XYZ file of C-alpha atoms in Angstrom:
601
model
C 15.692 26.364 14.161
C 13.593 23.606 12.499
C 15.040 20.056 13.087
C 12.829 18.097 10.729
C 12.018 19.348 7.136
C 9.523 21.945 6.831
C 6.650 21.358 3.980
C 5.407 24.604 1.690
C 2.138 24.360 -0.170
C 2.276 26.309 -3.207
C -1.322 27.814 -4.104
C -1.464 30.504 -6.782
C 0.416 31.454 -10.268
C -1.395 34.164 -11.085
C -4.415 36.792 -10.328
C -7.253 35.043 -10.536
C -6.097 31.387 -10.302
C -8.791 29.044 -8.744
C -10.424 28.923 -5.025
C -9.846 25.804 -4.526
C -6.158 25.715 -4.185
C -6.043 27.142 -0.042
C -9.051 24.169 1.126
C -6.556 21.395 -0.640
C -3.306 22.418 1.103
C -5.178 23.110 4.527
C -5.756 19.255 4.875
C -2.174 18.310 4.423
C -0.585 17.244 7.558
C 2.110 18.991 8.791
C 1.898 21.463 6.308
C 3.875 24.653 7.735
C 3.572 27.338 4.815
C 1.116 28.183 1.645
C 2.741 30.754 -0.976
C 0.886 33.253 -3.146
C 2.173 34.432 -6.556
C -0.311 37.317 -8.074
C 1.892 39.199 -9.746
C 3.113 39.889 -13.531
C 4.234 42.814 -15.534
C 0.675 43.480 -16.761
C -0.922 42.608 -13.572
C 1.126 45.223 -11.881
C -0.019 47.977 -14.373
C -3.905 47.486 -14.251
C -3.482 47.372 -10.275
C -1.621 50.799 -10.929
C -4.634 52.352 -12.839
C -6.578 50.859 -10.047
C -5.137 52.552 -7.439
C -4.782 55.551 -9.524
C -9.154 55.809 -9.607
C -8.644 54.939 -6.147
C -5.901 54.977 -3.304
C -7.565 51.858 -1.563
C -7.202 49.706 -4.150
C -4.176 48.611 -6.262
C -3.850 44.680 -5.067
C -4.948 41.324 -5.352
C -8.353 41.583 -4.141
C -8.507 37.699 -4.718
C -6.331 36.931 -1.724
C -8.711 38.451 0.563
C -12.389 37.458 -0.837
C -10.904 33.900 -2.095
C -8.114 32.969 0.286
C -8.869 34.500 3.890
C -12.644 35.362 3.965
C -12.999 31.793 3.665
C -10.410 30.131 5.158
C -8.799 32.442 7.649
C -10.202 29.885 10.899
C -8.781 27.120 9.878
C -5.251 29.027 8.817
C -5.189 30.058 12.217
C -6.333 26.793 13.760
C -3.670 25.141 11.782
C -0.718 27.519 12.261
C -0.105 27.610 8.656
C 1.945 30.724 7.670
C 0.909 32.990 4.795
C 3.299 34.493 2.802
C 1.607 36.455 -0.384
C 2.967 39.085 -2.678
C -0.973 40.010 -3.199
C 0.000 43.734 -2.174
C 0.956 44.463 -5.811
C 1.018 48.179 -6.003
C -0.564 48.813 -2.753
C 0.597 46.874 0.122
C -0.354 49.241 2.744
C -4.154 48.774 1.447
C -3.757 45.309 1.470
C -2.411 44.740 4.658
C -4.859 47.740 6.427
C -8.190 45.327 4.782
C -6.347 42.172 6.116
C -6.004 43.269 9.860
C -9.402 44.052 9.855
C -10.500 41.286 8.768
C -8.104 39.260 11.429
C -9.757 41.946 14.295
C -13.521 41.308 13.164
C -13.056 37.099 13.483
C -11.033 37.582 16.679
C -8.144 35.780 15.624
C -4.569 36.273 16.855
C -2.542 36.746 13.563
C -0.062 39.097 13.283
C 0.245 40.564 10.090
C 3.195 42.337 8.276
C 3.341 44.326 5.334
C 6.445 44.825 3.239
C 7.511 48.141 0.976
C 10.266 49.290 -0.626
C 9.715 47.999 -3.963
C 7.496 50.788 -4.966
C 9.772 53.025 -7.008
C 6.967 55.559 -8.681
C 7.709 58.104 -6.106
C 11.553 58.319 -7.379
C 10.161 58.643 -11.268
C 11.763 61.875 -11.495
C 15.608 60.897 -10.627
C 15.438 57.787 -12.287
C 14.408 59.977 -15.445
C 17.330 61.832 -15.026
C 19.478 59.231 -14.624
C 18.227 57.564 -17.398
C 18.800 53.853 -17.269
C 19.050 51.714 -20.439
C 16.699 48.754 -21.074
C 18.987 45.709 -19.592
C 17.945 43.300 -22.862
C 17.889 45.721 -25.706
C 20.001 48.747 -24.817
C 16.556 51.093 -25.288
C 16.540 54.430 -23.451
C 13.591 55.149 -20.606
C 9.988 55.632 -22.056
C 9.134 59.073 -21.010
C 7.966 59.786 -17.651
C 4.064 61.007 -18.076
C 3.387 57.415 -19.680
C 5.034 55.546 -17.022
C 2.263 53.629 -15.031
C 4.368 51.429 -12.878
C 8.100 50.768 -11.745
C 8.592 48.061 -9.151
C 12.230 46.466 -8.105
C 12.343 42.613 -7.879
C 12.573 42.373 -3.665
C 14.533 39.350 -2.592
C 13.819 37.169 0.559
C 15.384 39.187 3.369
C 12.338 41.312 4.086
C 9.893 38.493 4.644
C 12.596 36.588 6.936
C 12.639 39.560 9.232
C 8.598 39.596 9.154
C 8.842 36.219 9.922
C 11.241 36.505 12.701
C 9.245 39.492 14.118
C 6.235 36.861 14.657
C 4.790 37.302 11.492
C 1.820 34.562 10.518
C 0.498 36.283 7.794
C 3.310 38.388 5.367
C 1.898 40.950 2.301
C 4.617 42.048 -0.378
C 4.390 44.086 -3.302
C 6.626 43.429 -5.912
C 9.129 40.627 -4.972
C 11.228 37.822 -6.966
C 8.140 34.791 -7.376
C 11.176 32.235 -5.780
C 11.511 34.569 -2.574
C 8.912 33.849 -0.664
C 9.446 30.212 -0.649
C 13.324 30.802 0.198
C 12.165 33.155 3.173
C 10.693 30.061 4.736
C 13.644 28.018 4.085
C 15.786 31.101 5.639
C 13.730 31.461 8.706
C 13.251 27.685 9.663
C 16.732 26.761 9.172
C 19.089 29.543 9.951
C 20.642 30.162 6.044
C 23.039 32.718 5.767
C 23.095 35.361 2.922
C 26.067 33.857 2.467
C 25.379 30.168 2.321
C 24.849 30.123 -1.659
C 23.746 26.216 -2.450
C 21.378 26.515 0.013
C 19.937 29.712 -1.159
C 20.102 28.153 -4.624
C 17.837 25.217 -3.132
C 15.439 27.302 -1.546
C 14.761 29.662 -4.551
C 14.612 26.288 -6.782
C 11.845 25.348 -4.392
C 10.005 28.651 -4.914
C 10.476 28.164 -8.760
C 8.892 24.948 -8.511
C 6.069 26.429 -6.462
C 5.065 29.740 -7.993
C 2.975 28.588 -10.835
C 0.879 25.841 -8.769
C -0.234 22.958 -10.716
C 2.010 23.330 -13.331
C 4.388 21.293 -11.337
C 1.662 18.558 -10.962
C 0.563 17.542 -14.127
C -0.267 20.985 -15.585
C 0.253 22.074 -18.952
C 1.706 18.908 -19.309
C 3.356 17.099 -22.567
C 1.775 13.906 -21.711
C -1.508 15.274 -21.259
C -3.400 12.032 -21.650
C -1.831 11.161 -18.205
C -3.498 13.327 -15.908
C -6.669 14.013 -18.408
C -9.318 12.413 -16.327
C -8.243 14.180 -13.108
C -7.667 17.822 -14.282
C -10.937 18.690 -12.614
C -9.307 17.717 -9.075
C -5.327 18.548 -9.616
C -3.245 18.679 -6.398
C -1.188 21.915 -6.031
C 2.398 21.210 -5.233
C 4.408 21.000 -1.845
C 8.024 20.944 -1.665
C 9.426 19.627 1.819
C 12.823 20.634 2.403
C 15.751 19.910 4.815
C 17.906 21.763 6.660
C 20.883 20.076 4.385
C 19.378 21.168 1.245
C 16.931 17.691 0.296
C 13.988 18.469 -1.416
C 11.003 16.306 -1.926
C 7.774 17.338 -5.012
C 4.855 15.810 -3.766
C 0.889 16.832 -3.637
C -1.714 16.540 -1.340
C -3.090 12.762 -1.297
C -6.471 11.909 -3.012
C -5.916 14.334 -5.766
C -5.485 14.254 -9.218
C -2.526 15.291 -11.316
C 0.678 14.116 -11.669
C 4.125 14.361 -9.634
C 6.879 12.691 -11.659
C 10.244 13.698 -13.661
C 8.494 14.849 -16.669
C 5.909 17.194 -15.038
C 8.660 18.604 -12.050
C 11.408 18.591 -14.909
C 9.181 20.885 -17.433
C 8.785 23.080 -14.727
C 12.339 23.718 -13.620
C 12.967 24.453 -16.965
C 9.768 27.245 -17.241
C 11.120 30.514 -17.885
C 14.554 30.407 -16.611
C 16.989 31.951 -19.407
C 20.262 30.689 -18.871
C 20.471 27.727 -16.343
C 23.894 28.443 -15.332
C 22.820 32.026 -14.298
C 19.136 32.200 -13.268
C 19.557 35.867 -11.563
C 17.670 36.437 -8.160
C 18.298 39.290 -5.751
C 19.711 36.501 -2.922
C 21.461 34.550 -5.206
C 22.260 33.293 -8.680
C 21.440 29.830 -9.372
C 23.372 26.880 -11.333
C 20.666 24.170 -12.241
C 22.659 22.766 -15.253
C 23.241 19.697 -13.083
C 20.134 19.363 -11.085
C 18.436 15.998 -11.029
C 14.807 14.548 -10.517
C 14.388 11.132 -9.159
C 10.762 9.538 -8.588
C 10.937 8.058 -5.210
C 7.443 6.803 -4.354
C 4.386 7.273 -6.647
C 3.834 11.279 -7.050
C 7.163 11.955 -4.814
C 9.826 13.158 -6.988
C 13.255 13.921 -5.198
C 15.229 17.209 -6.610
C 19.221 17.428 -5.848
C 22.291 19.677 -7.616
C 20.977 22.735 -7.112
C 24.420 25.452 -6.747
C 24.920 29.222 -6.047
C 26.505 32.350 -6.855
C 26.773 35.416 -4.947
C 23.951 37.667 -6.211
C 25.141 40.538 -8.543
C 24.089 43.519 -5.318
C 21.186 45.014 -7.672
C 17.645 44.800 -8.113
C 16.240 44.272 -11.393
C 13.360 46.664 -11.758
C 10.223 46.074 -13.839
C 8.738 49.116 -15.712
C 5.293 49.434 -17.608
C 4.532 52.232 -19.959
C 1.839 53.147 -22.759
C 2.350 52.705 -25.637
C -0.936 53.476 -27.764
C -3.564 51.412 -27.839
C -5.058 48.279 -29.291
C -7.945 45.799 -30.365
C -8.596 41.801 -31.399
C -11.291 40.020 -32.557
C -11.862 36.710 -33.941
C -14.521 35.706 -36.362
C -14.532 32.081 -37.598
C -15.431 31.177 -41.119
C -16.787 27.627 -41.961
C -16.592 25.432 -45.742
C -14.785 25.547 -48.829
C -11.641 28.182 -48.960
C -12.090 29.151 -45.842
C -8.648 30.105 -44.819
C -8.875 32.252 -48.702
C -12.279 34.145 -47.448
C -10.729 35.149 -43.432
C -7.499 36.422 -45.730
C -10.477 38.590 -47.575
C -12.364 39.965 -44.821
C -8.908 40.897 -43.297
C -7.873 42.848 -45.790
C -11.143 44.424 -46.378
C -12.208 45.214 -43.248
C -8.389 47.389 -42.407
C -8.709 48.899 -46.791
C -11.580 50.175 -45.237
C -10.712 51.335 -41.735
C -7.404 52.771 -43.446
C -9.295 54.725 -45.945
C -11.324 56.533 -43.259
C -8.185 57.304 -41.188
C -6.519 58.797 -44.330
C -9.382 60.950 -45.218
C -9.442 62.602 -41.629
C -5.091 62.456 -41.464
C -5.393 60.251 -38.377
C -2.275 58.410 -39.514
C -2.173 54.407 -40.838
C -2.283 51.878 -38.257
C 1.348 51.154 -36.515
C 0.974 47.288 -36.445
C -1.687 44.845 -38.068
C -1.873 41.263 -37.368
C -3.903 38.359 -38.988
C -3.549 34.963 -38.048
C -6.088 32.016 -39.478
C -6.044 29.658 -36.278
C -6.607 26.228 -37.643
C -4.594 26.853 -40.865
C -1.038 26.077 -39.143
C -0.197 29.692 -38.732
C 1.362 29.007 -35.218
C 3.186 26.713 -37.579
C 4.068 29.108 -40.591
C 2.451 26.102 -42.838
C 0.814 26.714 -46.240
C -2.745 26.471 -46.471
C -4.332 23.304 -45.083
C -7.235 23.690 -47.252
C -9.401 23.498 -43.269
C -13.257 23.673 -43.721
C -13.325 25.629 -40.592
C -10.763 28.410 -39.394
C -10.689 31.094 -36.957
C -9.580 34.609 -37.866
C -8.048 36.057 -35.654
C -6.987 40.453 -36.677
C -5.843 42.930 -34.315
C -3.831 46.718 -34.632
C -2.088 49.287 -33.002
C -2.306 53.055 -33.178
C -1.553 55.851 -30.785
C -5.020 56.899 -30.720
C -8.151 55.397 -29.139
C -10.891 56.476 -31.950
C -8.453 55.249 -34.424
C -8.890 51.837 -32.529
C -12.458 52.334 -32.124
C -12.541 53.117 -35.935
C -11.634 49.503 -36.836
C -14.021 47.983 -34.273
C -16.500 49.273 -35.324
C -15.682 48.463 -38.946
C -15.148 44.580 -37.987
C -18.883 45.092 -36.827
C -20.059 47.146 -40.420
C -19.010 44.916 -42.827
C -20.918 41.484 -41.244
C -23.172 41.562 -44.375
C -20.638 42.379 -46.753
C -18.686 39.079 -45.479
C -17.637 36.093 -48.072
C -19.797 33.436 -46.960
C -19.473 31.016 -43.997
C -18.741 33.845 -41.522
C -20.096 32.815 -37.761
C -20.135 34.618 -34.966
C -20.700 34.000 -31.444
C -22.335 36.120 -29.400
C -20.190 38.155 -27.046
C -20.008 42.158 -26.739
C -18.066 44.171 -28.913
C -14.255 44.541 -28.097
C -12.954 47.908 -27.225
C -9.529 49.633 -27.364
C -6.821 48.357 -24.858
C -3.731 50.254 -23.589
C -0.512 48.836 -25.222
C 1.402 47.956 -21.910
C 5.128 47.648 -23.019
C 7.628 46.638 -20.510
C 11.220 47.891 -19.836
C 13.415 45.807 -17.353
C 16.686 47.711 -15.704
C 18.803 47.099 -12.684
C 18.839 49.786 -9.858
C 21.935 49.587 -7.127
C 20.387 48.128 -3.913
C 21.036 51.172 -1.456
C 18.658 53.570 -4.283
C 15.910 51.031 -2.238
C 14.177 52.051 1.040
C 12.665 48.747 2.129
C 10.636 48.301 5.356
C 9.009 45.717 7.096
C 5.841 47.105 8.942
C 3.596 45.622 11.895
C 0.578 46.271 13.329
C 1.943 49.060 15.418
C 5.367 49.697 14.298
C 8.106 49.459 11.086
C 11.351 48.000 10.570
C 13.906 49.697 8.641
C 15.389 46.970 6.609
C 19.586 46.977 5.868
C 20.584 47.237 2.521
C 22.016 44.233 0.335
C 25.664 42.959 1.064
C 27.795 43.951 -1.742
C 28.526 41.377 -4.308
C 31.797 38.967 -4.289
C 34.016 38.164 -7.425
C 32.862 35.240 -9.301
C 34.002 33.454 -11.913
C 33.374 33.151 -15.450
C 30.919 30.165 -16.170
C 32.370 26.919 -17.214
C 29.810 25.505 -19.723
C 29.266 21.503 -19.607
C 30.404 19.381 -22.619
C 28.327 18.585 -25.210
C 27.057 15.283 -25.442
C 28.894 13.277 -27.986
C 28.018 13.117 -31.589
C 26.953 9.675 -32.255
C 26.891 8.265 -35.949
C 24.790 5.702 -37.477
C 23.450 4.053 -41.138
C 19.793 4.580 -41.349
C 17.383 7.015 -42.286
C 14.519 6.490 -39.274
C 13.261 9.912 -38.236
C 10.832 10.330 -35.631
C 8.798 14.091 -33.712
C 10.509 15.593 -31.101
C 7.481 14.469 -28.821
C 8.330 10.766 -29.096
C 11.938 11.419 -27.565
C 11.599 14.786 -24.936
C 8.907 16.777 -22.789
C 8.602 20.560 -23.663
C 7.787 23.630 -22.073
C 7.734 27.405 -22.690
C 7.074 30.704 -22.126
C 8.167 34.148 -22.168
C 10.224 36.915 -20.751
C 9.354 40.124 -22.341
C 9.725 39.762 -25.897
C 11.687 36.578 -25.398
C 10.375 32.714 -25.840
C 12.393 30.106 -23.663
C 12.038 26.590 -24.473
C 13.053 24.227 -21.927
C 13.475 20.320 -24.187
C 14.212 17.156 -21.542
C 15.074 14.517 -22.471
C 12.809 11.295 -21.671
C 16.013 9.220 -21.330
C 19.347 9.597 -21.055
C 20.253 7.617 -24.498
C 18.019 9.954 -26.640
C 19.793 13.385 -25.596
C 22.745 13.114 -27.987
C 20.421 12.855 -30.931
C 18.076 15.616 -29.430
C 21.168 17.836 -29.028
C 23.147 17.525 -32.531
C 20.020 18.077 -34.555
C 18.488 21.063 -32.420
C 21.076 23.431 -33.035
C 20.622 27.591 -33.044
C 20.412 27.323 -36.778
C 18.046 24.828 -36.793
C 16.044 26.091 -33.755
C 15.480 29.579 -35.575
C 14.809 28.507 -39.109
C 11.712 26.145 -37.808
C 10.488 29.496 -35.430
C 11.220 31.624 -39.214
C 7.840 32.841 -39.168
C 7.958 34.564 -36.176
C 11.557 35.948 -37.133
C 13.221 35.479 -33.952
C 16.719 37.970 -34.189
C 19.348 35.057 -32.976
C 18.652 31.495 -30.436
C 20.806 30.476 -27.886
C 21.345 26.791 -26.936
C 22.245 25.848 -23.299
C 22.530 22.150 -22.031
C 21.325 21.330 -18.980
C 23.189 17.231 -18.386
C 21.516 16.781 -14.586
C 18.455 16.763 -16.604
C 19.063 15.459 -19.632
C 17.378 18.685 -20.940
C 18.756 21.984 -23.607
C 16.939 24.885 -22.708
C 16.733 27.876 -25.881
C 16.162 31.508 -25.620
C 14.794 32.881 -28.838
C 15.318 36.922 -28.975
C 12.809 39.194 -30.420
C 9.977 36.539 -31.177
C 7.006 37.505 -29.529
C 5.897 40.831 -31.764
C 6.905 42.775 -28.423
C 5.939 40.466 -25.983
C 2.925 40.136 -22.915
C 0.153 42.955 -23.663
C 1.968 44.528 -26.055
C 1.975 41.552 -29.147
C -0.743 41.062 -30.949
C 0.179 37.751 -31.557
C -2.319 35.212 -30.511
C 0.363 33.424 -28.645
C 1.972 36.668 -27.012
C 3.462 34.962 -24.361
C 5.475 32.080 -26.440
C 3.070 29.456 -24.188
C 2.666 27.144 -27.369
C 6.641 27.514 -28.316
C 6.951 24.083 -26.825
C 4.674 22.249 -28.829
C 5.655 23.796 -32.130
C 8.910 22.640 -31.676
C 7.939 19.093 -30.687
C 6.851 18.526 -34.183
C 10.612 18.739 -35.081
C 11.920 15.313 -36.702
C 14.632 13.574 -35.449
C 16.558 10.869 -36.875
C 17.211 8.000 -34.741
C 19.168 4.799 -35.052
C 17.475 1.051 -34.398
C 18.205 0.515 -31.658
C 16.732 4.579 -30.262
C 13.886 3.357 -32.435
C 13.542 0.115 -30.672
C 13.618 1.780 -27.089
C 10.574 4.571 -28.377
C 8.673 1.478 -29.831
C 8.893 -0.147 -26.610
C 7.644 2.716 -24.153
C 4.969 3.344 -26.658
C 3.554 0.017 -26.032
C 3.810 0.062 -22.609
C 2.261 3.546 -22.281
């Protein structure tokens, strides 16, 4: 077991995230790990279609022609483990292209490949047993549009590649935090059983899995860390066998380590902070804190755990139709007034075709003017220059193809101002829609394969009792004379995201003394009635006091969510900002402190 803290490099968020991530981390000392998150609900249905044209294909062809291809001598020379969920929907593939790859440089890596998550080849029972969606209640989409169905693996099968000798570990479908906690498992000797721990190790992941988003991207205070973008460090957490944590990046980079870019992170996506659900473990970070230590070293302490619930959530992706978008951007006077014209022209027209041949109206339309505070449901701004941005759904393809292609006619037809640059013409998408359920852990036949031989993996423990969640109290309302109001930006850090058709917004604090006032005038009511034009069903509120930060959950906001909105914000990434532009009233002597940091910024 590791006697001195181990240090994991975290170097991909998504498919298709940058090269230069894997040259970076190589050149920290010391550094024992890199992680590799690919995968997202969309991702995992065009790697199904891929394999579907093909039974070679169906991963993250990335890892291999960015990550080892270039780098695979000096992984080895190093001894830097690689741990990777790049199999997607096709581990096997993966992992059969990545020994080969390891035999033709004559390297000694051993390489495992895990499975089990896969649950396409059980379609048929889980049809009959027809789960409900685990947010909404909603029955099963029928089976002949299914295109994927992948369980959320936990850590357990990467800790037995690892102890098996493992230096290079392919997953399909796993929870993003697991592969960091694997590490943590392996080095140190964890139990299943030993819950803060597990907690700390999955918080580590969650700080890792979207790279530079812990270092400076995506950041509130932009301006920081804008003449360094070009260079940002991707994140390493070092962690203890007692549970210390240390946020740092690789030296001579740019970026930004520090409580407001770790703390936005923590908050990224995590629904309730009192139970953020993994397979290993459920997670308390209500009272986890962030200290800066050293310039771009930011210590992270308080995470706790739950026993896990014993089930896997399991991520489905069906069809749903199909789609289009386009954007046109129109330029002088009224030019929000003549993008609300062509709009409504160009689907009066593409609606009178469909009627004539009974092809049935369009199912959803969308028009947004981007640059005419739509994102903000503002009146018109009277902008010389706006972007329109229209899009539809239909269950048919030529009914999709229909509206392209009259979005193309009617360019002469246009009110004037209308510019266009020059790209090819969009064509119908698949509507992806995504249903979430849990599955009971022994319906799961994971294994953990070598070069030469597999590992039939034991099913999950089953759950213990836990208790009912004790929320923290609410910070005191404090009253004051005055009528000083100030944005939401000058007092907190923001960020957000989605989870299906679900924003979060994670709000810290910037110090202590400003979270009362943050706290009494953000309430649900007030939360939902600034997001009214996206007509979010009901907001949570939950406080998070290690942090300073309130993190809200507002249902039904994103027109469906991920591929299937046809919002231009599908994903609720701009939720944040939006709701920074909320005013707060302050007393003197709150004003006094914000005066004072602004000068000194």
């Amino acid at each position: 077991m590791a006697d001195k803290p181990i240090k994991i490099g975290g170097a991909c968020g998504y498919w298709g995230e940058s090269a230069v991530s894997t040259p970076q981390l190589l050149q920290v000392v010391g550094l024992d790990y890199i992680v590799y998150d690919y995968l997202a609900e969309i991702t995992m249905s065009i790697m199904a279609r891929a394999r579907a044209s093909d039974p070679e294909k169906g991963y993250a062809t990335d890892f291999i022609s960015a990550v080892l291809k270039p780098n695979l001598k000096a992984i080895a020379d190093k001894g830097v483990k690689i741990l990777s969920n790049a199999g997607g929907v096709n581990p096997e593939a993966c992992g059969k292209i990545v020994r080969s790859l390891v035999q033709s440089r004559g390297l000694d890596l051993k390489v495992a490949v895990i499975t089990g998550d896969d649950l396409m080849p059980q379609l048929t029972k889980i049809t009959e047993q027809a789960p409900t969606e685990m947010f909404t209640g909603g029955s099963f989409p029928s089976p002949d549009k299914v295109a994927s169905m992948n369980a959320y693996l936990g850590a357990a099968p990467v800790v037995a590649a690892l102890a098996g000798g493992a230096d290079i570990v392919i997953t399909g479908r796993c929870a993003d935090s697991a592969l960091t906690l694997a590490a943590c498992q392996h080095e140190f000797g964890w139990q299943d059983t030993d819950y803060d721990l597990l907690a700390v190790g999955s918080l580590a992941g969650h700080l890792l899995e979207c790279g530079p988003q812990a270092t400076g991207g995506n950041f509130t205070d932009w301006h920081l860390v804008a003449d360094t973008i070009h260079n940002i460090g991707y994140p390493i957490a070092e962690i203890s066998a007692d549970g210390s944590m240390i946020i740092s990046k690789p030296e001579n980079t740019g970026g930004l380590v520090s409580v407001g870019t770790v703390s936005e992170q923590l908050v990224y996506e995590i629904e309730d902070p009192q139970n953020y659900m993994l397979p290993d473990v459920i997670c308390d970070l209500s009272d986890v804190k962030i200290l800066e230590i050293a310039q771009n070293r930011a210590a992270v302490s308080g995470a706790k755990g739950k026993p896990p619930t014993g089930k896997y959530k399991v991520s489905t992706t069906y069809m749903d139709g199909y789609k289009c978008g386009a954007l046109m951007t129109f330029v002088g006077y009224e030019a929000a007034k003549k993008a609300e014209t062509l709009s409504n022209a160009i689907f009066k027209r593409a609606e009178a075709i469909l009627r004539a041949s009974n092809a049935g109206e369009y199912t959803e339309k969308s028009t947004e003017l981007i640059g005419n505070d739509s994102q903000f449901g503002g009146a018109d701004t009277g902008s010389r220059e706006v972007t329109l941005k229209i899009a539809a759904k239909h269950p048919r393809a030529e009914a999709i193809g229909l509206l392209l292609k009259e979005m193309a006619g009617i360019g002469l037809a246009t009110p004037a101002g209308l510019t266009a640059f020059n790209a090819s013409r969009p064509k119908p998408m698949p509507v992806v829609r995504l249903f979430s359920f849990l599955i009971d852990a022994d319906q799961l036949d994971i294994q953990c394969e070598f070069d030469n031989s597999k590992i039939d993996l034991p099913h999950m423990s089953p759950p213990l009792a836990t208790t009912d969640t004790v929320r923290p109290n609410p910070p005191k309302k404090l009253s004051f004379n005055g009528n000083d109001e100030v944005p939401l930006i000058d007092l907190a850090w923001a960020r957000s995201g989605d989870k299906g058709d679900r924003a979060n917004v994670g709000i810290i604090a910037r110090r202590p003394e400003y979270l009362p006032y943050i706290w009494h005038s953000l309430t649900e009511e007030s939360v939902k009635k600034h997001f009214a034009h996206f007509n979010p069903s009901s907001v949570e509120r939950f406080l998070m006091p290690g942090m300073n930060a309130i993190n809200f959950i507002l249902h039904d906001v994103l027109g469906g969510g991920g591929v299937a909105s046809l919002r231009a914000d599908p994903q609720g990434k701009a939720y944040g900002q939006i709701l920074l532009h909320y005013m707060i009233k302050v007393p003197e002597d709150i004003m006094g402190m914000i005066n004072e940091e602004k000068a000194t910024s």
